[in-house]
Every structure is written in C-alpha cells, then in structure tokens.
XYZ file of C-alpha atoms in Angstrom:
573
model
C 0.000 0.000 0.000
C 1.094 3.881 -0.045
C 3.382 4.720 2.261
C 1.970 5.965 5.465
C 5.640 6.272 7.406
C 7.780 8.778 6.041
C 11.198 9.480 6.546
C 12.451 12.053 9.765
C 13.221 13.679 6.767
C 11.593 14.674 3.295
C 14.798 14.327 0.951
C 13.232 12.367 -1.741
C 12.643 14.827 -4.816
C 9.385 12.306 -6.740
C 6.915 13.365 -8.845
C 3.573 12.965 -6.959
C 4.732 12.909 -3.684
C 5.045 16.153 -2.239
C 4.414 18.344 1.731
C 1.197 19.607 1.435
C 0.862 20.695 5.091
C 2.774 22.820 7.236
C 2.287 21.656 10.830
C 3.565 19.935 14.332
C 4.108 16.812 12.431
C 5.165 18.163 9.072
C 7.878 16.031 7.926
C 10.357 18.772 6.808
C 12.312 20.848 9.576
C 13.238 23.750 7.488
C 12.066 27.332 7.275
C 9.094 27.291 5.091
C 8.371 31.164 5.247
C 8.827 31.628 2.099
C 6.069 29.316 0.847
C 2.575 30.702 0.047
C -0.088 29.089 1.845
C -3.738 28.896 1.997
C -4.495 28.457 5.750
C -1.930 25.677 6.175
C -2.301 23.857 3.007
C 0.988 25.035 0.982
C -0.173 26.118 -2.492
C 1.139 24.344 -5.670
C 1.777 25.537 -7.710
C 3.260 28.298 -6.187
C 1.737 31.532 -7.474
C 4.134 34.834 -9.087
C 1.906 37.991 -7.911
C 1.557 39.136 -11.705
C -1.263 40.803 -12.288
C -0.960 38.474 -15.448
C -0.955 35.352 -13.552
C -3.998 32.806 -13.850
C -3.518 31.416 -10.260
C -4.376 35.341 -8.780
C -7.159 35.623 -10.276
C -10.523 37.036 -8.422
C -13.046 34.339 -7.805
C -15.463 35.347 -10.105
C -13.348 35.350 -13.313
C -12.122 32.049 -12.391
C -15.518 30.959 -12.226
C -16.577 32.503 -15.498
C -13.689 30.826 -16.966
C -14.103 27.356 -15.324
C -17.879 27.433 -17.053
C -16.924 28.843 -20.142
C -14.497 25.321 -20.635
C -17.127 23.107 -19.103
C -19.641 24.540 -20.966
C -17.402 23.545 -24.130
C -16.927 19.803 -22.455
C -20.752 19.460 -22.383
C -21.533 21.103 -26.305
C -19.010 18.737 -27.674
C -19.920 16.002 -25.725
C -23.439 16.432 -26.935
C -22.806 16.555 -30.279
C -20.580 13.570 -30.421
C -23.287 11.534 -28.822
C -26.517 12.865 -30.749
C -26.138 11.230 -33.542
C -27.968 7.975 -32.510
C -31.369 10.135 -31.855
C -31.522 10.634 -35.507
C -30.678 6.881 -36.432
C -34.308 5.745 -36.588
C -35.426 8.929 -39.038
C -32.469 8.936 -41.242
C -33.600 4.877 -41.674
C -36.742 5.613 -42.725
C -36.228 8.141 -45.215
C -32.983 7.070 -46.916
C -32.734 3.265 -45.696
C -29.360 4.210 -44.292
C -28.308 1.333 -41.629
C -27.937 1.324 -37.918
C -24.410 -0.270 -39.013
C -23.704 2.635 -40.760
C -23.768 4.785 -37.938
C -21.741 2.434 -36.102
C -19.167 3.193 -38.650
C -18.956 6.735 -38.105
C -19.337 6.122 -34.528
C -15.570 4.325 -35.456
C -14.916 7.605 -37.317
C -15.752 9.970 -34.261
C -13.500 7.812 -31.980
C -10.472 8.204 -34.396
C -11.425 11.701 -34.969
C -11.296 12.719 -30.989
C -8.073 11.212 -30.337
C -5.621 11.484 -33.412
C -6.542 15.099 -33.597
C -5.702 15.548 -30.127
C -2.561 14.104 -30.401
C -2.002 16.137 -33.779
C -3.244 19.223 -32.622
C -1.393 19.316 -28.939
C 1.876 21.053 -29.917
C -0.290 24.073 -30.410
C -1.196 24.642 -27.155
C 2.703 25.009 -26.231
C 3.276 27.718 -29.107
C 0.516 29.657 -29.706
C -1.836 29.079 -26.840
C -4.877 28.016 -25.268
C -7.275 29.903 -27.235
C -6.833 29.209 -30.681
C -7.902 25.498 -29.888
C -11.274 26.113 -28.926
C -11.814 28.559 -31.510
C -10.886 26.171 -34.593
C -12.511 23.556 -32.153
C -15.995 25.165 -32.617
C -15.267 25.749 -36.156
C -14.917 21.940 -36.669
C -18.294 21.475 -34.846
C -19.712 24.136 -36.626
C -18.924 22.146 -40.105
C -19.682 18.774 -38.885
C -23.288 19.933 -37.370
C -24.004 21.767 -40.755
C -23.336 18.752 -43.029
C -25.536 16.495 -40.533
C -28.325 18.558 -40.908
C -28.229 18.040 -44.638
C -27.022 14.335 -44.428
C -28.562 12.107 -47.797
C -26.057 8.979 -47.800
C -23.965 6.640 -45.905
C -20.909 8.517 -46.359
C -22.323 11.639 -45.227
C -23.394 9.704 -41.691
C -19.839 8.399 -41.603
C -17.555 11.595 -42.677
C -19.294 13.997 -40.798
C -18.546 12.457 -37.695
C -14.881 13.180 -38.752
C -15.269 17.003 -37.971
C -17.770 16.574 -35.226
C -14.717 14.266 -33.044
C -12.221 16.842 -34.000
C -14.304 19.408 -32.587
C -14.569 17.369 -29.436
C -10.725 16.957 -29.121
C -10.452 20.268 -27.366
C -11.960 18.527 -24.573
C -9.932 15.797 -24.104
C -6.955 17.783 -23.172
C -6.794 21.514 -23.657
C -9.573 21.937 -21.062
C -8.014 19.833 -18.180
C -5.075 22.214 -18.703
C -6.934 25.268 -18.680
C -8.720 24.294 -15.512
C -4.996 23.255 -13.816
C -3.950 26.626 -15.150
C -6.230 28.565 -12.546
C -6.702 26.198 -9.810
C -4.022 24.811 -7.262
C -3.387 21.421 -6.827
C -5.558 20.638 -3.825
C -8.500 21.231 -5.603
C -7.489 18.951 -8.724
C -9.879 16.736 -7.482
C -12.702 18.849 -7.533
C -11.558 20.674 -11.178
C -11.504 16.704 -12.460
C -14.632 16.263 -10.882
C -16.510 19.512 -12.792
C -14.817 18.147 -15.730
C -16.077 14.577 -15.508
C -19.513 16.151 -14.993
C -19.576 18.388 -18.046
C -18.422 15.325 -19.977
C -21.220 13.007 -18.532
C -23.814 15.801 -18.583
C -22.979 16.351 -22.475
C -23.269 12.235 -23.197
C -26.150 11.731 -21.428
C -28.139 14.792 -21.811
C -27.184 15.239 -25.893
C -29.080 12.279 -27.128
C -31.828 13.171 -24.648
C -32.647 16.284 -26.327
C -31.451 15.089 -29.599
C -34.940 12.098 -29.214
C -37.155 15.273 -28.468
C -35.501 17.384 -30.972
C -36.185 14.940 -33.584
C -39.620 13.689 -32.445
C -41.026 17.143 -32.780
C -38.930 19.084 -35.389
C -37.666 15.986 -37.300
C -33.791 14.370 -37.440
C -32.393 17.393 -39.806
C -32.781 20.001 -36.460
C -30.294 17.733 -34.785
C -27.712 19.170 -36.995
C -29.199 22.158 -37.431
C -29.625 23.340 -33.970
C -26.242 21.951 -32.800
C -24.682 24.376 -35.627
C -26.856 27.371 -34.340
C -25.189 26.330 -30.846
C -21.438 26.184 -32.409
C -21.724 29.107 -34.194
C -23.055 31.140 -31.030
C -20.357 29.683 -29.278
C -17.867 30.525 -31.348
C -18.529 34.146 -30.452
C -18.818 33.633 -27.106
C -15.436 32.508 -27.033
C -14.167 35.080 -29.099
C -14.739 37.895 -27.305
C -15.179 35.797 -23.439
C -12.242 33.135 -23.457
C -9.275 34.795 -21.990
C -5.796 33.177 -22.944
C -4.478 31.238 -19.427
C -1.294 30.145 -20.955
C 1.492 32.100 -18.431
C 5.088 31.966 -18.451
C 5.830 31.496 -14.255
C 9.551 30.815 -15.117
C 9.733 34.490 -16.766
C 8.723 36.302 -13.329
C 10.664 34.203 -10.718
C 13.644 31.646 -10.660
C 13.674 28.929 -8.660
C 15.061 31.252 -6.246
C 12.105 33.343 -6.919
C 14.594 36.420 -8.241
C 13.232 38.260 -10.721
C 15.506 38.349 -14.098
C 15.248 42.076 -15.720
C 16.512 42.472 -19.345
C 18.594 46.160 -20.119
C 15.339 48.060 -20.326
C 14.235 46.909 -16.662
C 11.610 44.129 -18.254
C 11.484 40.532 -17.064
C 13.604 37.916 -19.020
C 12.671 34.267 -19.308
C 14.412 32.266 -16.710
C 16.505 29.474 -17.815
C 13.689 26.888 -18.639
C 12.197 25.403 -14.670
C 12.680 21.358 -15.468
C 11.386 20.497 -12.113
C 7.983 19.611 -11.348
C 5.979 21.656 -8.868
C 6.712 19.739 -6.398
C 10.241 19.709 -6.381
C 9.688 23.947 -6.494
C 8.416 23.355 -3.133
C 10.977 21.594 -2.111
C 13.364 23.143 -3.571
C 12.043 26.965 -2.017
C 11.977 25.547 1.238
C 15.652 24.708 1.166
C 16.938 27.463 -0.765
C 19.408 30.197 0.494
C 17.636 33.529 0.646
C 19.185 35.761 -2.301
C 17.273 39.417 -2.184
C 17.558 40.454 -6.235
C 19.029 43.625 -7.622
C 16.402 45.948 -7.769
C 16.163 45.938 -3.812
C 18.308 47.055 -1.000
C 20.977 45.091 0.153
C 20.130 45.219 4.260
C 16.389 45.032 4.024
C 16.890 41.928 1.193
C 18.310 40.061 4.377
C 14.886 40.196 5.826
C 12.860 39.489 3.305
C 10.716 36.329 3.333
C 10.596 34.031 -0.113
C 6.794 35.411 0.085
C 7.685 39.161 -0.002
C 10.365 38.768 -3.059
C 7.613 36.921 -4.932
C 5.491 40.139 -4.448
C 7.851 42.415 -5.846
C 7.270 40.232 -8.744
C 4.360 42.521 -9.515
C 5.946 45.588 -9.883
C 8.393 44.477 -13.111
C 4.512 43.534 -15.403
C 1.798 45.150 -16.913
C -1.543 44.107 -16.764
C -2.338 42.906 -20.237
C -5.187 44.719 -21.717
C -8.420 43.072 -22.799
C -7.655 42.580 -26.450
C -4.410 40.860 -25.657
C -6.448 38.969 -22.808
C -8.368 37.795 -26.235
C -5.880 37.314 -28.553
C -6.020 34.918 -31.111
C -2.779 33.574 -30.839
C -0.838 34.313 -27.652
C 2.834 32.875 -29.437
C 5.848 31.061 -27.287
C 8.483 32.919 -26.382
C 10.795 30.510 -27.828
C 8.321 30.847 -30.903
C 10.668 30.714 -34.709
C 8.323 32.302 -37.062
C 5.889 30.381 -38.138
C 6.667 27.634 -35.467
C 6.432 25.097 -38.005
C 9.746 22.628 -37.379
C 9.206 23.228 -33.813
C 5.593 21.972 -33.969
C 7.230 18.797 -35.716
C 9.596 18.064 -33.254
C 6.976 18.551 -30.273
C 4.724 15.898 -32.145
C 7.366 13.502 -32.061
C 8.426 14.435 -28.435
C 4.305 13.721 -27.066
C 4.917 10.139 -28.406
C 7.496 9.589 -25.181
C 4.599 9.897 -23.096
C 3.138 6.105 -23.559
C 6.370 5.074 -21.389
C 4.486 6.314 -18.554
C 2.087 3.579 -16.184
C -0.205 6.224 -15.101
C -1.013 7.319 -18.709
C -1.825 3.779 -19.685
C -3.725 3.308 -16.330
C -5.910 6.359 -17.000
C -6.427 5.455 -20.859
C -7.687 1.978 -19.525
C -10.685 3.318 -17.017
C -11.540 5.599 -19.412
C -11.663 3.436 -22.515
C -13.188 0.893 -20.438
C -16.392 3.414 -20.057
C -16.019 4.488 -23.478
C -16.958 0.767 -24.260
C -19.423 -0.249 -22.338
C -21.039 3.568 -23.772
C -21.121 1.886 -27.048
C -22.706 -1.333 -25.988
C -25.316 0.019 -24.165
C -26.523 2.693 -26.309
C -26.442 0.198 -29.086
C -29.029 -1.991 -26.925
C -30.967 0.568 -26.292
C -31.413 1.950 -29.972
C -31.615 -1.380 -31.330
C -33.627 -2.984 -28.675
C -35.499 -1.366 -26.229
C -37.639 0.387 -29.547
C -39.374 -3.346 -30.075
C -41.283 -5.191 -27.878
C -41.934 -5.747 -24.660
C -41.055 -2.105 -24.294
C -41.563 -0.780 -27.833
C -39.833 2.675 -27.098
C -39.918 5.411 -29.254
C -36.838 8.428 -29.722
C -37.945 10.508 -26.854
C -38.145 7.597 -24.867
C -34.914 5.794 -25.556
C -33.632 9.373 -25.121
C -34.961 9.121 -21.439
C -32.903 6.300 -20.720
C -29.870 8.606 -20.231
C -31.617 9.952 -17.144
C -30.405 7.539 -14.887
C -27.234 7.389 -16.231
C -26.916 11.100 -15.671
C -28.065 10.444 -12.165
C -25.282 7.905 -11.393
C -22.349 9.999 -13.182
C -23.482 13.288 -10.960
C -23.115 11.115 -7.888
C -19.959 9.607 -9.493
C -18.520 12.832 -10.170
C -19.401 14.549 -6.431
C -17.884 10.968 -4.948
C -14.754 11.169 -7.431
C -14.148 14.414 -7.397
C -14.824 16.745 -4.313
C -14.988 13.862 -1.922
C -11.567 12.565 -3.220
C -10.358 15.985 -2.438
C -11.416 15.560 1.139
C -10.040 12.545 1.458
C -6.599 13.289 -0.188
C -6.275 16.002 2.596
C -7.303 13.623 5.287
C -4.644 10.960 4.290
C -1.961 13.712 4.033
C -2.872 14.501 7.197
C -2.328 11.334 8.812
C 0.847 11.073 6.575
C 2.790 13.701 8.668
C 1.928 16.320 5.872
C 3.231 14.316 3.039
C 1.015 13.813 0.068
C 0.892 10.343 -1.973
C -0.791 10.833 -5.616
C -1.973 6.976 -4.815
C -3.791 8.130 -1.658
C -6.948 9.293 -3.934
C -6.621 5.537 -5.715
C -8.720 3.983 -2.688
C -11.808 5.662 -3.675
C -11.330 3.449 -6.896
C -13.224 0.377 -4.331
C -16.520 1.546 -4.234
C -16.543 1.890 -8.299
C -14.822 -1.589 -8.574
C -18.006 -2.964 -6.988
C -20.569 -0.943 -8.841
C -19.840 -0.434 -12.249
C -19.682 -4.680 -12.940
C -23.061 -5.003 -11.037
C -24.924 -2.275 -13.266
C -23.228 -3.934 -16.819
C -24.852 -7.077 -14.877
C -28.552 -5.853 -14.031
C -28.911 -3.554 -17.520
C -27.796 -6.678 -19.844
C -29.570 -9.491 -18.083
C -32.541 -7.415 -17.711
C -32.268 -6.448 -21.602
C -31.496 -9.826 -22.505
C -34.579 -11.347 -20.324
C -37.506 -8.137 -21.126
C -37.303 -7.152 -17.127
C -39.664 -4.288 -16.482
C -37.834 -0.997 -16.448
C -36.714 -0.157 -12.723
C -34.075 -3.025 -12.828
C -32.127 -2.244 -15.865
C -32.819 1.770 -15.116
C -31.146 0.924 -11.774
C -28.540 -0.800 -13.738
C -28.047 2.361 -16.067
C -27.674 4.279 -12.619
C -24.516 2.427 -11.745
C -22.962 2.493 -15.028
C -23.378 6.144 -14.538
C -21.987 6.291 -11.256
C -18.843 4.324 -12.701
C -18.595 6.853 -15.510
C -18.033 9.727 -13.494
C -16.046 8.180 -10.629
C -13.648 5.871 -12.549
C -12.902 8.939 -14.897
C -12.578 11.366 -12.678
C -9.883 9.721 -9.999
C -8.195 8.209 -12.888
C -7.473 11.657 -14.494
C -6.813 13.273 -11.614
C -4.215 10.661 -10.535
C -2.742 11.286 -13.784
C -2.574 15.219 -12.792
C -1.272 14.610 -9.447
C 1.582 12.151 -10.387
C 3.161 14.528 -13.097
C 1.293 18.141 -12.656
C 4.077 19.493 -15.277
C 3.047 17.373 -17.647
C -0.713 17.425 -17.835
C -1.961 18.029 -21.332
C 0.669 15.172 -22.763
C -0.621 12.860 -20.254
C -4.288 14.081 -21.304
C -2.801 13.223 -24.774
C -2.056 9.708 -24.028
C -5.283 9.361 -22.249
C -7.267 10.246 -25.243
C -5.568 8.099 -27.812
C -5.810 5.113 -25.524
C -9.059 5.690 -24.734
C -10.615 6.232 -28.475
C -8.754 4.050 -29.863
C -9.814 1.203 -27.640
C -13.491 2.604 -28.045
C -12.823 2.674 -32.093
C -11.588 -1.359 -31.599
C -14.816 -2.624 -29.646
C -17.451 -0.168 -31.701
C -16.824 -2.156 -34.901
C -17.150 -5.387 -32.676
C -19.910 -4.135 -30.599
C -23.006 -5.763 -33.291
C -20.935 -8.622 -33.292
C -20.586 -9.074 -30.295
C -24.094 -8.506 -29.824
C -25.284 -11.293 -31.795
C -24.245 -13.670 -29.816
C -26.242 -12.940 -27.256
C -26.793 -9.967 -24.748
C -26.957 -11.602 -21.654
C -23.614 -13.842 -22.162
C -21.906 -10.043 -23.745
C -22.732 -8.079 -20.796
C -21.445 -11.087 -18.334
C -17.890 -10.591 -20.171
C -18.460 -7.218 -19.962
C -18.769 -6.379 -16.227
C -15.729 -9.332 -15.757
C -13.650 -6.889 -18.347
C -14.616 -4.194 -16.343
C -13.710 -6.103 -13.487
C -10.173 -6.345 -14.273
C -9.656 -2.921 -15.546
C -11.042 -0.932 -12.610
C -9.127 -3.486 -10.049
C -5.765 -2.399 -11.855
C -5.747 0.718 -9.269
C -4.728 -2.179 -6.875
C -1.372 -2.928 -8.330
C -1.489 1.195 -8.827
C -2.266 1.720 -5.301
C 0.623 -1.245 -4.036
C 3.449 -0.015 -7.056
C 2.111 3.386 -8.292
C 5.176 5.564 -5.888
C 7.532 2.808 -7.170
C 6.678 3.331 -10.895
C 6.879 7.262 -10.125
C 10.602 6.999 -9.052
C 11.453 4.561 -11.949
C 10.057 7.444 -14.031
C 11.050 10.437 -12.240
C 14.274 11.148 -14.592
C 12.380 10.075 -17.857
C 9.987 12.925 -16.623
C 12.375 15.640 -16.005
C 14.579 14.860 -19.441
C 10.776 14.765 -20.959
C 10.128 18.475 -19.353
C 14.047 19.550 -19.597
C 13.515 18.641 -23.869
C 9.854 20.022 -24.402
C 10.877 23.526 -23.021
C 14.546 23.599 -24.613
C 13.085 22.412 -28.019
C 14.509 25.500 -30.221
C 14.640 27.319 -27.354
C-alpha cells in the first residue's frame, strides 16, 4: 500500500509525492516562510503575484472561466453523442443502416483522439485559445453537413469534424482548468470536468430524441450548428488566454531576471515539477535580487520577493487577454519545425504507467457507452417495451443520475479525502492516496453492466435495468474522474501530454470494440454483458497494483519525466 511512514526527513525529490501541510508533524524541519499558503495547506503551484498570472485571479473570473471550458466539455460532448437520436429517421427516409452509424461512430472515436494528439503542440506555441476557436469551427462544419445528411458517407464523414471538434476537450480543457486552480482542488476541477463530460453524453441524445420527435432528425444538426456558431462568439470575445510563463517572473530562487530596459527575461527553462519547487524553495538560500536594497533583502521572506514580482509587469489589456494567438516565447516564425519536433516528443509519453492506467478506465467506459446505447437503440424500440426516440432518449436519465453522484464521490470527496490521508501522513502527500476511492466503483460499475444486460437480454420491467443504467453512470463519473486526476497529481508538469495519451488510448480502444460491438451482440446480450462487467472487473481493479506499485513506478520514471520536461521547453529554445 502507499506509504503511510515517512522518513524524519523529506529528501526524496518524486513526482507525486510532495508536503502539502505545514504543521507539528510536518515532515520537513526547514524554514518554510517563504512558501505561500492557503491556511496551512501550501499552495502548488506556487503563485508569481503578476497581475498576469492565472492562479491570482478574483473568484469570479475564475468561475466565469471554469464554465466557459465546461460549458465547451458538455456542447461537444453532446454533439458527439446525438447522432444515434436521428438513427431511426435517417432509416426511414434514406434506408441508411444502424451499421452505418456504427461506422462513423468508429470515425468519431479516431477523430477525438488522433486530432488531439495532432493538434497538442499548439497549445505550447501559440496558446490556449486558438484550440477552442478552430474547435468550434470543426463542430460548426460537422453539425451543418448532418443537418443536410442524404447517404452513408455523409453519416460516416461527418462524424470526422464533429470528433475533432470534441478533441479540445480531451486535453486543452483539463489544462486550462490546472492553469487557474491549485493542486488541492485537482480533485474537484476533475470532478466539474467529468460532470460536463457526462452531462454532455447523457443529456445530448436526450434532447437530440425530443428534438427529432417534434422538429424531425435534420434540427439535430441544425440546432447543434446554431449552438457552435453562437459559441464561437462567445469565445471570441469571453475566453481569456491562461497560458502564463511562471519561469519568466521568478527563478527557482524566486529572483526576478530584468533584461537592459528593466523588463522581465525568461528564466533558464524550470525542469522540475511543482513539487520539487516546493521543495526546492523551502531549502533554498535567501538571495534578495538587484532591484532591492541590500540590508532590508536580508529580511525578506521568499513570500515578499515573490510580491515584488508585480511591480516588473503590466496588466495585459483586454484585447491581448483575447488574442487569437498568444505565441511562445521561444516561438521561430511560423513555429512550423518546432511543432514537428513537439509531435514527435508527445509520443514519449506512452512510457508512462499512469497514462496507460488512466487510458484503460476511461476506454473501459467508453466501451461499455457503445454497448449500451447500441441496446438501447436497437432494442429497447421493439417489444416488450416498444420505445420510441424521446423515450430511448430518457434512458440517459439515470445514467446522468449515477455519473453526478460519481462525479461529487470522485471528485470533491476525493479531495477531502486526499487532505485527510496527508494529514495522517505527517503532511506528506501520496498521488496513490486518492486511488482507494477506486473500491466503491470496482463494486458498482460490474453489477450495473450485470442488471442492464440481463434485464435487456430477459424483457425485465424498467426499474431493474434503469437501476442498472444508474450504476454504469456512477462508474462513468467516478472511474474517470480519480483516474485523471491521478494522472494530474503524479506529473502536474506534464498534464496536457498525459491528457494526450489518455485520449488516444481511450478512443482508440473505443474505435476497436465499436466495430465489434453488433458482433458481439449477436451472440447474445446476456452472455456479452457477463464478459463485460468481468472486463470491467479487471480494468477498474488495476488501481490495486497502482495503489501497491504506483510511488515505485513514479521513481522509476522520475528522470524520464524531467529529461521529458528539460527537452519540451529547450526544443529551439
């Protein structure tokens, strides 16, 4: 299990495993004055006092900007999801086959996480921003064309823009979210995150059966394009850019670097994680930099030079705020051989356990998403139930139900109970602690794959297979949620590759059983679901070997993931 005995004393520099209290029993004897704190929970990362900087920023606008990206999660989530509402309609008025939209269910999955992967050097040169705009643009293209769908290779190719338009939210967003919130409340971010994704999936074919039971298939497309192209504007003028430079304010030192003209210079790249920051401030000599007196530098606190910080930027103004393109500073032109060479630096990030561990739980839901919904399109319309669109739509109520308890269980409750595990670790923080949660889901998930397919495969009344569709739900949002967040905890430098890895694992798994899933099928929905819920089994009971080896594999990758950091910010640097 995690280590619940540290050392006298905290020496180990690991990824992951970090002081998160200052106390009695804090584990580390050294001055920590310097360290900014909320209450006594030391804050990581550690914030600059630029008016510039994401991690100062009021409550409100990091509210605003939390909903604007979750709002995103949900509208692409929806729209990825919808297509099934209009399966029946499109059937009856071209003969086009629920196969067919299998197919491009295959297409979405590649879609989502290839562009992801091919897209993610962007977010390192030119920003945050850009992503969500050409995002919405995607959607915005793939909702048109479904609204004015006539063959088979319309319902397969416009899936192709609608999963690129989704690939925003597979890793930009997580990134934006770490960008404005510490890492105590990862938990909770992960959890909003989850949400938004399980509110888009469930809800988007919900309204996508009424949608096309009163204003007929087309509106699916059409009204999802309406919503892209509103939020395209929203974003325009109401996303601000979150992308921030804390290496060109303060050096590990926290001195600020000034160029001949009294501006701040970039640092030489920071290839420690956040964690090691801490550590590394709490040990370091005090230096007072140049710009202040030389006596009253002697008394100044780590805390106070970080303040002066302040004083050497400008707040940007709003139309920088809302730039389209907010480039590196180690930007070369165009950006074009660096973008290359980042592309082919990502792929280094499948040597990592806890990327593979997180692409698992979430491909694992991604699966069972496509069996399910396939039974209940295909199914649950004949007899004994004989459900129309709206009401195979309603069948994602319960599975909302279960995610939002999922979500509140793996997100702000992990939180909770990170902070009471550090506590009773002296102070010291274990990225495996939130891992235990992982039980409860374990348990769940396999029972509701049980009750939903028996009950589908047998014509049970509804309340057992809804109840079913309530822990599937509930698996959703907590398996996703800790598994991510794990991920962010373990390497917090190196979220959106990790988010990166996470996606492609996850799709392409999905991609694999979608083409299988009518196969599959066929040979009979009780004996499917069985080997389900024992697949699911397995993969959810990997956080045990996480929980028991997960700091091990951390320190057998802790110098892979500083020469990964020390290369991706030196790459034509």
């Amino acid at each position: 299990m995690a280590d619940l005995q540290p050392t006298d004393t905290f020496d180990e520099v690991l990824p992951g495993t970090r002081r998160l209290f200052t106390d009695e029993w804090a584990s580390v004897s050294v001055d920590d004055t310097g360290l900014e704190k909320h209450g006594d929970i030391i804050l990581v990362p550690q914030p600059t006092t630029s008016p510039n900087d994401p991690l100062n920023w009021g409550l409100a606008r990091k509210i605003w900007h939390t909903f604007l990206v979750l709002y995103m999660v949900a509208l692409t989530a929806a729209t990825s999801n919808v297509a099934g509402a209009a399966s029946t309609g499109v059937n009856e008025q071209y003969g086009i086959s629920y196969d067919v939209f299998n197919t491009g269910a295959g297409v979405l999955f590649v879609a989502i996480g290839y562009w992801t992967l091919l897209s993610s050097p962007a977010v390192h040169l030119y920003g945050r921003r850009v992503l969500y705009l050409v995002g919405t643009v995607w959607g915005l293209i793939g909702n048109i064309w479904f609204g004015r769908l006539r063959t088979s290779n319309d319902a397969i190719w416009t899936q192709l823009f609608v999963g690129a338009s989704e690939s925003v939210a597979e890793a930009v967003v997580q990134l934006s979210l770490l960008d404005i919130w510490f890492e105590h409340q990862n938990g909770t971010s992960m959890g909003l995150y989850t949400l938004a994704t399980t509110v888009g999936t469930y809800v988007g074919p919900l309204v996508g059966g009424y949608v096309a039971d009163q204003a007929g298939w087309r509106w699916i497309g059409y009204v999802g394009a309406i919503t892209s192209g509103f939020t395209l504007v929203l974003f325009y003028f109401g996303l601000e850019e979150t992308a921030f430079e804390r290496g060109r304010y303060l050096t590990q030192e926290g001195d600020v670097r000034l160029d001949e003209q009294g501006s701040p210079i970039s640092s030489p790249p920071d290839k420690l994680g956040a964690e090691e920051k801490v550590a590394a401030q709490s040990q370091d000599q005090d230096q007072p930099p140049a710009p202040v007196d030389e006596e009253a530098s002697r008394h100044m606190t780590q805390a106070q030079r970080n303040r002066m910080s302040a004083s050497f930027t400008r707040p940007k103004t709003y139309w920088q705020r809302i730039a389209l393109i907010t480039p590196a500073p180690n930007l070369h032109g165009s950006g074009a051989k660096q973008y290359v060479h980042r592309l082919w630096h990502t792929m280094r990030i499948f040597s990592f356990p806890a990327v593979w561990y997180a692409g698992l739980q979430w491909g694992m839901q991604n699966i069972a998403l496509s069996f399910y919904l396939t039974v209940e399109e295909d199914d649950w319309i004949g007899p004994p139930w004989n459900y129309g669109d709206a009401a195979v739509g309603n069948m994602n109520i319960p599975c909302l139900i279960g995610s939002v308890l999922g979500c509140i269980y793996g997100g702000w409750c992990s939180d909770k109970f990170l902070l009471w595990m550090t506590r009773r670790n002296k102070g010291i923080m274990e990225a495996e602690f939130r891992l235990y949660l992982m039980f409860l889901c374990v348990l769940v998930f396999p029972a509701g794959m049980l009750l939903f397919g028996i009950g589908s495969a047998k014509g049970w009344d509804w309340p057992v297979p809804y109840l079913g569709l309530g822990f599937i739900g509930f698996g959703y949002g907590c398996a996703g949620d800790l598994s991510l967040t794990y991920l962010a905890d373990s390497y917090p430098d190196m979220v959106l590759e990790g988010m990166v890895g996470v996606a492609v694992i996850n799709n392409t798994l999905a991609m694999i059983f979608t083409f299988v899933a009518s196969y599959w099928l066929d040979t009979g929905i009780q004996n499917c679901f069985i080997e389900l819920s024992v697949l699911g089994f397995v993969i959810l009971m990997l956080s045990l070997p996480m929980i028991v080896y997960g700091k091990a594999a951390r320190r057998w990758t802790r110098n892979n993931y500083q020469s990964f950091l020390r290369i991706r910010d030196t790459i034509d640097a």
